Amino acid sequence: MWLRVSCKLAFNIELSTPFVLMLRPRSGEEQWIERDEFKIAPNVPITEFTDHYGNLCQRLVAPKGNFSIHTTSDVKTSEFVDVDFDAPFVEIKNLPNDILCYLLPSRYCESDRFNELANAITANVNPGYSQVFAIEEWLRTNISYIPGSSEYPISAIEVNYKLSGVCRDLAHLGIALCRSLSIPARMVVGYLHNLYPMDMHAWFEAFVGGRWYTFDATQTGIKGGYVSVGYGLDAADVAIFNQFGPVAHSLQQSVSVIQIKN
Amino acid sequence: MWLRVSCKLAFNIELSTPFVLMLRPRSGEEQWIERDEFKIAPNVPITEFTDHYGNLCQRLVAPKGNFSIHTTSDVKTSEFVDVDFDAPFVEIKNLPNDILCYLLPSRYCESDRFNELANAITANVNPGYSQVFAIEEWLRTNISYIPGSSEYPISAIEVNYKLSGVCRDLAHLGIALCRSLSIPARMVVGYLHNLYPMDMHAWFEAFVGGRWYTFDATQTGIKGGYVSVGYGLDAADVAIFNQFGPVAHSLQQSVSVIQIKN
Amino acid sequence: MWLRVSCKLAFNIELSTPFVLMLRPRSGEEQWIERDEFKIAPNVPITEFTDHYGNLCQRLVAPKGNFSIHTTSDVKTSEFVDVDFDAPFVEIKNLPNDILCYLLPSRYCESDRFNELANAITANVNPGYSQVFAIEEWLRTNISYIPGSSEYPISAIEVNYKLSGVCRDLAHLGIALCRSLSIPARMVVGYLHNLYPMDMHAWFEAFVGGRWYTFDATQTGIKGGYVSVGYGLDAADVAIFNQFGPVAHSLQQSVSVIQIKN
Amino acid sequence: MWLRVSCKLAFNIELSTPFVLMLRPRSGEEQWIERDEFKIAPNVPITEFTDHYGNLCQRLVAPKGNFSIHTTSDVKTSEFVDVDFDAPFVEIKNLPNDILCYLLPSRYCESDRFNELANAITANVNPGYSQVFAIEEWLRTNISYIPGSSEYPISAIEVNYKLSGVCRDLAHLGIALCRSLSIPARMVVGYLHNLYPMDMHAWFEAFVGGRWYTFDATQTGIKGGYVSVGYGLDAADVAIFNQFGPVAHSLQQSVSVIQIKN
């Protein structure tokens, strides 16, 4: 399916402020960007680089006053996410070298503290995809998804204590649980078609059966329409913007996803 | 200055044919891509990856029959290329690690065979930018620039024998001469504003005074308006398309560069 | 100075267990490895790869029973660490692209929660090296360094609550404090000459004045004799061994560092 | 099998001369370096970096006078090279992204000019391993292997004209022929057990059936005992030393390979 995704951010900046943005989806195996626009106003100098994880990052110094960013892309992505309950657990010794880092604990995914819970959730479940599915189901049942309920990222431990969270929070707990079972897992931020209320979204992927599979405890039923903007260990790696210095309050963040073709 | 660059390729394909394309300029220190479109017809699956040199490469299998690619980008680039006759030669021991590969001979730049000529051209010239400038001037004077005069890349040795060539050929000889003096040099393909006749273009960069400078023996006077699409050791690395199997004759290759803003 | 560093690990393994090791120091700008040995017994298959941060990592599956690893290297390193109280804070916009990741919060360095404390510690201090020095001094004064006092990594928040820790813990808190001031900081594990009691060691580096400087709150006075084995955001990235499955208790970990030449 | 490989180079240097060396084998999937020594005299500053292809490269400035390098490694490598006449040709569209560069023509492998010859050599041969084997056999029959017969690299075209060459030359022609058939091929330099006369060696690898296979037209019968030091497109990428400035004549180059364990 073809989606037109768009994000508009507007700030009022008190003091000239450096930003690192992650707002340009890139083409890869899973999605193709046919058209892409990235506009800033005023038109200050901007550069782009690629981080560790292959994400496109934009750097600029926002000037004092009103500052806005408007990105839009036409993306071909899958209408359905792949599902395979038979995808087996990949033994550590068979994991590709560049997947190993997704087993490590990270800022918001303290996987080193979740072994007991993960084992309880996945008792009597076949190793692999089915374990991750059990985790996803457990999150759906036990952690209330409350969009807009938190401003800044909290960690899996905090989410598990609070028992509710935004999409990012559910993903953090899902990732921590997977990794504690030695299943590589990573965070994805991006867009989701028909998300309600519409906003930037976050979900996670787990590596089973030799490839990455998409999981999203905020949604019921398994659908597609995902557009990835950034991959990383957790929200620390995939902030759609990092700003440095006095906090620049976002005046506006509007996101849209519309289907433009089949 | 803001340029809208565009390239349209049309093929008639006899047999389903794999292509690797390099037709998407990327944002970096020197240019910013504000808008980008990359359309293919028919809409076969296409993926993208980044090569050794940081270039964006697109892979697809063109189906039998008519096949076309249409790319366009709005790019902010400099109106002038930087010039600094005082930029000194960088001693080998002070070159950054990732620049060293641009000293090596390559397919079309047999720098290991040009030491004598390079020394003759740059006798009595200060080491550094001025040497590269002397090489550029020597090319302008001694190698006739004849757009459209060759179909496939020839090497610096062949260019030096033939005494004429297309933009790519002049760049190859310039690069070989620089490297033979231990000045790192690389090939660039892309677009040039006001190029006549309009087409994809090729030029070279030399690393002196701690950074890359642009050189182009096909042009007189020093102007800007360059948009880079690919960097590499020579034309082998930066073909705008590589196709495999029976040659797919290009029915049409049309290129345009227009200025859209100051 | 020339050091011979050595680490011997012995395990009794209950069940065949995958390991990822980080026990081979590598040559770089700061140290040169003249001789290196890496022996395992029994001699199971072992491979090596390089991670995100450039660290050499070894993979193997330890068999049931006794398993040992013995590494030793002859290393040329500096007798003194560089000190420059005038090295200035590097503005975010001037940081190299590949340094930006060292500003992010990480598993054991929750820099997003330390802004207030960092500002208090560095009030009235010149931005840059002097800020990091003030943090190092504060750690020395306020966090008791108790070698061997913890088995597994704890985070900066936990260290700051506990007010004591091992080398790794002090480094975590130091890193979190630096990053909260927008100073890039990274963890280093390796060897230190004359460390008492001798063991593998951990310290941190901060990026000021355009380069990395070494800091180590566990030591008084500024000395050299450091040999790096791994770099990363924090202990999650630089475990000298990660093992998966049932915990393989280390029977022995013996480390030695002797000076072999000036 | 376990081999102890060693290379000693001695130079008399007229003028202080920058060197880039490639003389440290690295551990990977195919070989494990248990012990490694890299000694230079006099003991000038030396640093190490990793190039595009993952090779370890050492940089130093050799001082005026006598200068020597002595490297030795204990390496576990296979006693036999893998052979699989059924390994199929990998269609371009199925090649991994990072293998594609090994299809390109390069300095000494003008694969763009060998299509006819390669087709003649492999007529009636199954696509894949068998094609490369036919090329290897053709080289053995048609190009005389004369160790020590050339000082500097010559290209596949030149080798094919001269009909004789050193190991490097045969590899260049073999690589050019493979690539002209769209089979990825790369150059390897290193050591070979029982090579006669003993010296540094060069051979090539071709990518068929989803992995790299070793080919060496200088040897009859298929044996193992290979230790890789560097990989690249051709000899331009894998010189065991590159020196810049007035040629420093090698006074001595002695190489040894002995078996130390089964």
PDB file of C-alpha atoms in Angstrom, chain B residues 59-166:
ATOM      1  CA  ARG B  59      18.399  -2.190  -6.713  1.00  0.00           C
ATOM      2  CA  LEU B  60      15.652  -3.548  -8.890  1.00  0.00           C
ATOM      3  CA  VAL B  61      15.002  -6.071 -11.637  1.00  0.00           C
ATOM      4  CA  ALA B  62      13.669  -4.308 -14.706  1.00  0.00           C
ATOM      5  CA  PRO B  63      10.933  -6.331 -16.415  1.00  0.00           C
ATOM      6  CA  LYS B  64      10.784  -7.099 -20.125  1.00  0.00           C
ATOM      7  CA  GLY B  65       9.439  -4.205 -22.150  1.00  0.00           C
ATOM      8  CA  ASN B  66       9.477  -0.474 -21.589  1.00  0.00           C
ATOM      9  CA  PHE B  67      11.014   0.597 -18.322  1.00  0.00           C
ATOM     10  CA  SER B  68      11.619   4.117 -17.096  1.00  0.00           C
ATOM     11  CA  ILE B  69      13.164   5.889 -14.143  1.00  0.00           C
ATOM     12  CA  HIS B  70      12.452   9.486 -13.298  1.00  0.00           C
ATOM     13  CA  THR B  71      14.249  11.233 -10.459  1.00  0.00           C
ATOM     14  CA  THR B  72      14.088  14.823  -9.405  1.00  0.00           C
ATOM     15  CA  SER B  73      15.435  16.745  -6.412  1.00  0.00           C
ATOM     16  CA  ASP B  74      15.385  20.261  -5.045  1.00  0.00           C
ATOM     17  CA  VAL B  75      18.856  20.963  -3.746  1.00  0.00           C
ATOM     18  CA  LYS B  76      20.523  23.811  -1.904  1.00  0.00           C
ATOM     19  CA  THR B  77      24.117  24.055  -3.051  1.00  0.00           C
ATOM     20  CA  SER B  78      26.790  26.684  -3.208  1.00  0.00           C
ATOM     21  CA  GLU B  79      26.842  29.293  -5.967  1.00  0.00           C
ATOM     22  CA  PHE B  80      30.633  29.239  -5.935  1.00  0.00           C
ATOM     23  CA  VAL B  81      33.181  26.521  -5.419  1.00  0.00           C
ATOM     24  CA  ASP B  82      35.807  27.245  -2.810  1.00  0.00           C
ATOM     25  CA  VAL B  83      39.210  28.240  -4.097  1.00  0.00           C
ATOM     26  CA  ASP B  84      42.346  28.553  -2.014  1.00  0.00           C
ATOM     27  CA  PHE B  85      45.672  28.760  -3.777  1.00  0.00           C
ATOM     28  CA  ASP B  86      47.371  28.661  -0.397  1.00  0.00           C
ATOM     29  CA  ALA B  87      45.836  25.346   0.689  1.00  0.00           C
ATOM     30  CA  PRO B  88      48.963  23.292   1.317  1.00  0.00           C
ATOM     31  CA  PHE B  89      49.841  19.736   0.404  1.00  0.00           C
ATOM     32  CA  VAL B  90      48.938  17.458   3.315  1.00  0.00           C
ATOM     33  CA  GLU B  91      51.814  15.213   4.291  1.00  0.00           C
ATOM     34  CA  ILE B  92      50.899  11.527   4.083  1.00  0.00           C
ATOM     35  CA  LYS B  93      51.475  11.059   7.779  1.00  0.00           C
ATOM     36  CA  ASN B  94      48.866  13.719   8.518  1.00  0.00           C
ATOM     37  CA  LEU B  95      46.135  12.409   6.220  1.00  0.00           C
ATOM     38  CA  PRO B  96      43.044  11.065   8.008  1.00  0.00           C
ATOM     39  CA  ASN B  97      42.797   7.262   7.847  1.00  0.00           C
ATOM     40  CA  ASP B  98      39.710   7.294   5.675  1.00  0.00           C
ATOM     41  CA  ILE B  99      41.344   9.507   3.047  1.00  0.00           C
ATOM     42  CA  LEU B 100      44.257   7.142   2.364  1.00  0.00           C
ATOM     43  CA  CYS B 101      42.287   4.992  -0.095  1.00  0.00           C
ATOM     44  CA  TYR B 102      42.057   7.978  -2.449  1.00  0.00           C
ATOM     45  CA  LEU B 103      45.817   7.706  -3.029  1.00  0.00           C
ATOM     46  CA  LEU B 104      45.526   4.249  -4.584  1.00  0.00           C
ATOM     47  CA  PRO B 105      45.485   3.540  -8.307  1.00  0.00           C
ATOM     48  CA  SER B 106      42.086   2.432  -9.567  1.00  0.00           C
ATOM     49  CA  ARG B 107      40.464   0.952 -12.674  1.00  0.00           C
ATOM     50  CA  TYR B 108      40.458   4.090 -14.774  1.00  0.00           C
ATOM     51  CA  CYS B 109      43.124   6.091 -12.919  1.00  0.00           C
ATOM     52  CA  GLU B 110      46.464   4.288 -13.268  1.00  0.00           C
ATOM     53  CA  SER B 111      48.239   6.748 -11.015  1.00  0.00           C
ATOM     54  CA  ASP B 112      51.164   4.340 -10.705  1.00  0.00           C
ATOM     55  CA  ARG B 113      52.116   5.232 -14.290  1.00  0.00           C
ATOM     56  CA  PHE B 114      51.874   9.044 -14.236  1.00  0.00           C
ATOM     57  CA  ASN B 115      54.585  10.263 -11.935  1.00  0.00           C
ATOM     58  CA  GLU B 116      56.772  11.730 -14.652  1.00  0.00           C
ATOM     59  CA  LEU B 117      54.004  13.638 -16.402  1.00  0.00           C
ATOM     60  CA  ALA B 118      52.625  14.974 -13.138  1.00  0.00           C
ATOM     61  CA  ASN B 119      56.037  16.234 -12.104  1.00  0.00           C
ATOM     62  CA  ALA B 120      56.515  17.946 -15.455  1.00  0.00           C
ATOM     63  CA  ILE B 121      53.120  19.660 -15.223  1.00  0.00           C
ATOM     64  CA  THR B 122      53.662  20.904 -11.693  1.00  0.00           C
ATOM     65  CA  ALA B 123      57.350  21.845 -11.854  1.00  0.00           C
ATOM     66  CA  ASN B 124      57.935  25.127 -10.009  1.00  0.00           C
ATOM     67  CA  VAL B 125      54.462  25.075  -8.487  1.00  0.00           C
ATOM     68  CA  ASN B 126      53.803  25.248  -4.760  1.00  0.00           C
ATOM     69  CA  PRO B 127      52.712  21.901  -3.289  1.00  0.00           C
ATOM     70  CA  GLY B 128      48.984  21.633  -2.658  1.00  0.00           C
ATOM     71  CA  TYR B 129      46.068  23.424  -4.270  1.00  0.00           C
ATOM     72  CA  SER B 130      48.313  25.093  -6.819  1.00  0.00           C
ATOM     73  CA  GLN B 131      49.528  21.728  -8.081  1.00  0.00           C
ATOM     74  CA  VAL B 132      45.967  20.551  -8.659  1.00  0.00           C
ATOM     75  CA  PHE B 133      45.145  23.853 -10.328  1.00  0.00           C
ATOM     76  CA  ALA B 134      48.143  23.393 -12.653  1.00  0.00           C
ATOM     77  CA  ILE B 135      46.853  19.917 -13.505  1.00  0.00           C
ATOM     78  CA  GLU B 136      43.381  21.281 -14.191  1.00  0.00           C
ATOM     79  CA  GLU B 137      44.823  23.984 -16.455  1.00  0.00           C
ATOM     80  CA  TRP B 138      47.000  21.444 -18.250  1.00  0.00           C
ATOM     81  CA  LEU B 139      43.937  19.287 -18.915  1.00  0.00           C
ATOM     82  CA  ARG B 140      42.013  22.273 -20.247  1.00  0.00           C
ATOM     83  CA  THR B 141      44.842  23.100 -22.613  1.00  0.00           C
ATOM     84  CA  ASN B 142      45.884  19.643 -23.707  1.00  0.00           C
ATOM     85  CA  ILE B 143      42.839  17.389 -23.619  1.00  0.00           C
ATOM     86  CA  SER B 144      39.935  18.422 -25.823  1.00  0.00           C
ATOM     87  CA  TYR B 145      36.613  18.209 -24.045  1.00  0.00           C
ATOM     88  CA  ILE B 146      34.174  16.661 -26.532  1.00  0.00           C
ATOM     89  CA  PRO B 147      30.820  15.878 -24.895  1.00  0.00           C
ATOM     90  CA  GLY B 148      29.209  12.702 -26.157  1.00  0.00           C
ATOM     91  CA  SER B 149      32.406  11.447 -27.770  1.00  0.00           C
ATOM     92  CA  SER B 150      32.591   8.148 -25.902  1.00  0.00           C
ATOM     93  CA  GLU B 151      30.133   5.519 -24.808  1.00  0.00           C
ATOM     94  CA  TYR B 152      32.039   3.716 -22.097  1.00  0.00           C
ATOM     95  CA  PRO B 153      34.748   4.770 -19.656  1.00  0.00           C
ATOM     96  CA  ILE B 154      38.344   4.780 -20.819  1.00  0.00           C
ATOM     97  CA  SER B 155      41.291   5.030 -18.504  1.00  0.00           C
ATOM     98  CA  ALA B 156      43.713   7.875 -17.839  1.00  0.00           C
ATOM     99  CA  ILE B 157      46.382   6.198 -19.966  1.00  0.00           C
ATOM    100  CA  GLU B 158      43.951   5.906 -22.854  1.00  0.00           C
ATOM    101  CA  VAL B 159      42.763   9.494 -22.418  1.00  0.00           C
ATOM    102  CA  ASN B 160      46.325  10.753 -22.413  1.00  0.00           C
ATOM    103  CA  TYR B 161      46.940   8.899 -25.644  1.00  0.00           C
ATOM    104  CA  LYS B 162      43.732  10.027 -27.322  1.00  0.00           C
ATOM    105  CA  LEU B 163      44.064  13.671 -26.166  1.00  0.00           C
ATOM    106  CA  SER B 164      40.318  14.137 -26.061  1.00  0.00           C
ATOM    107  CA  GLY B 165      37.392  12.891 -24.046  1.00  0.00           C
ATOM    108  CA  VAL B 166      34.143  13.395 -22.228  1.00  0.00           C
TER     109      VAL B 166
END
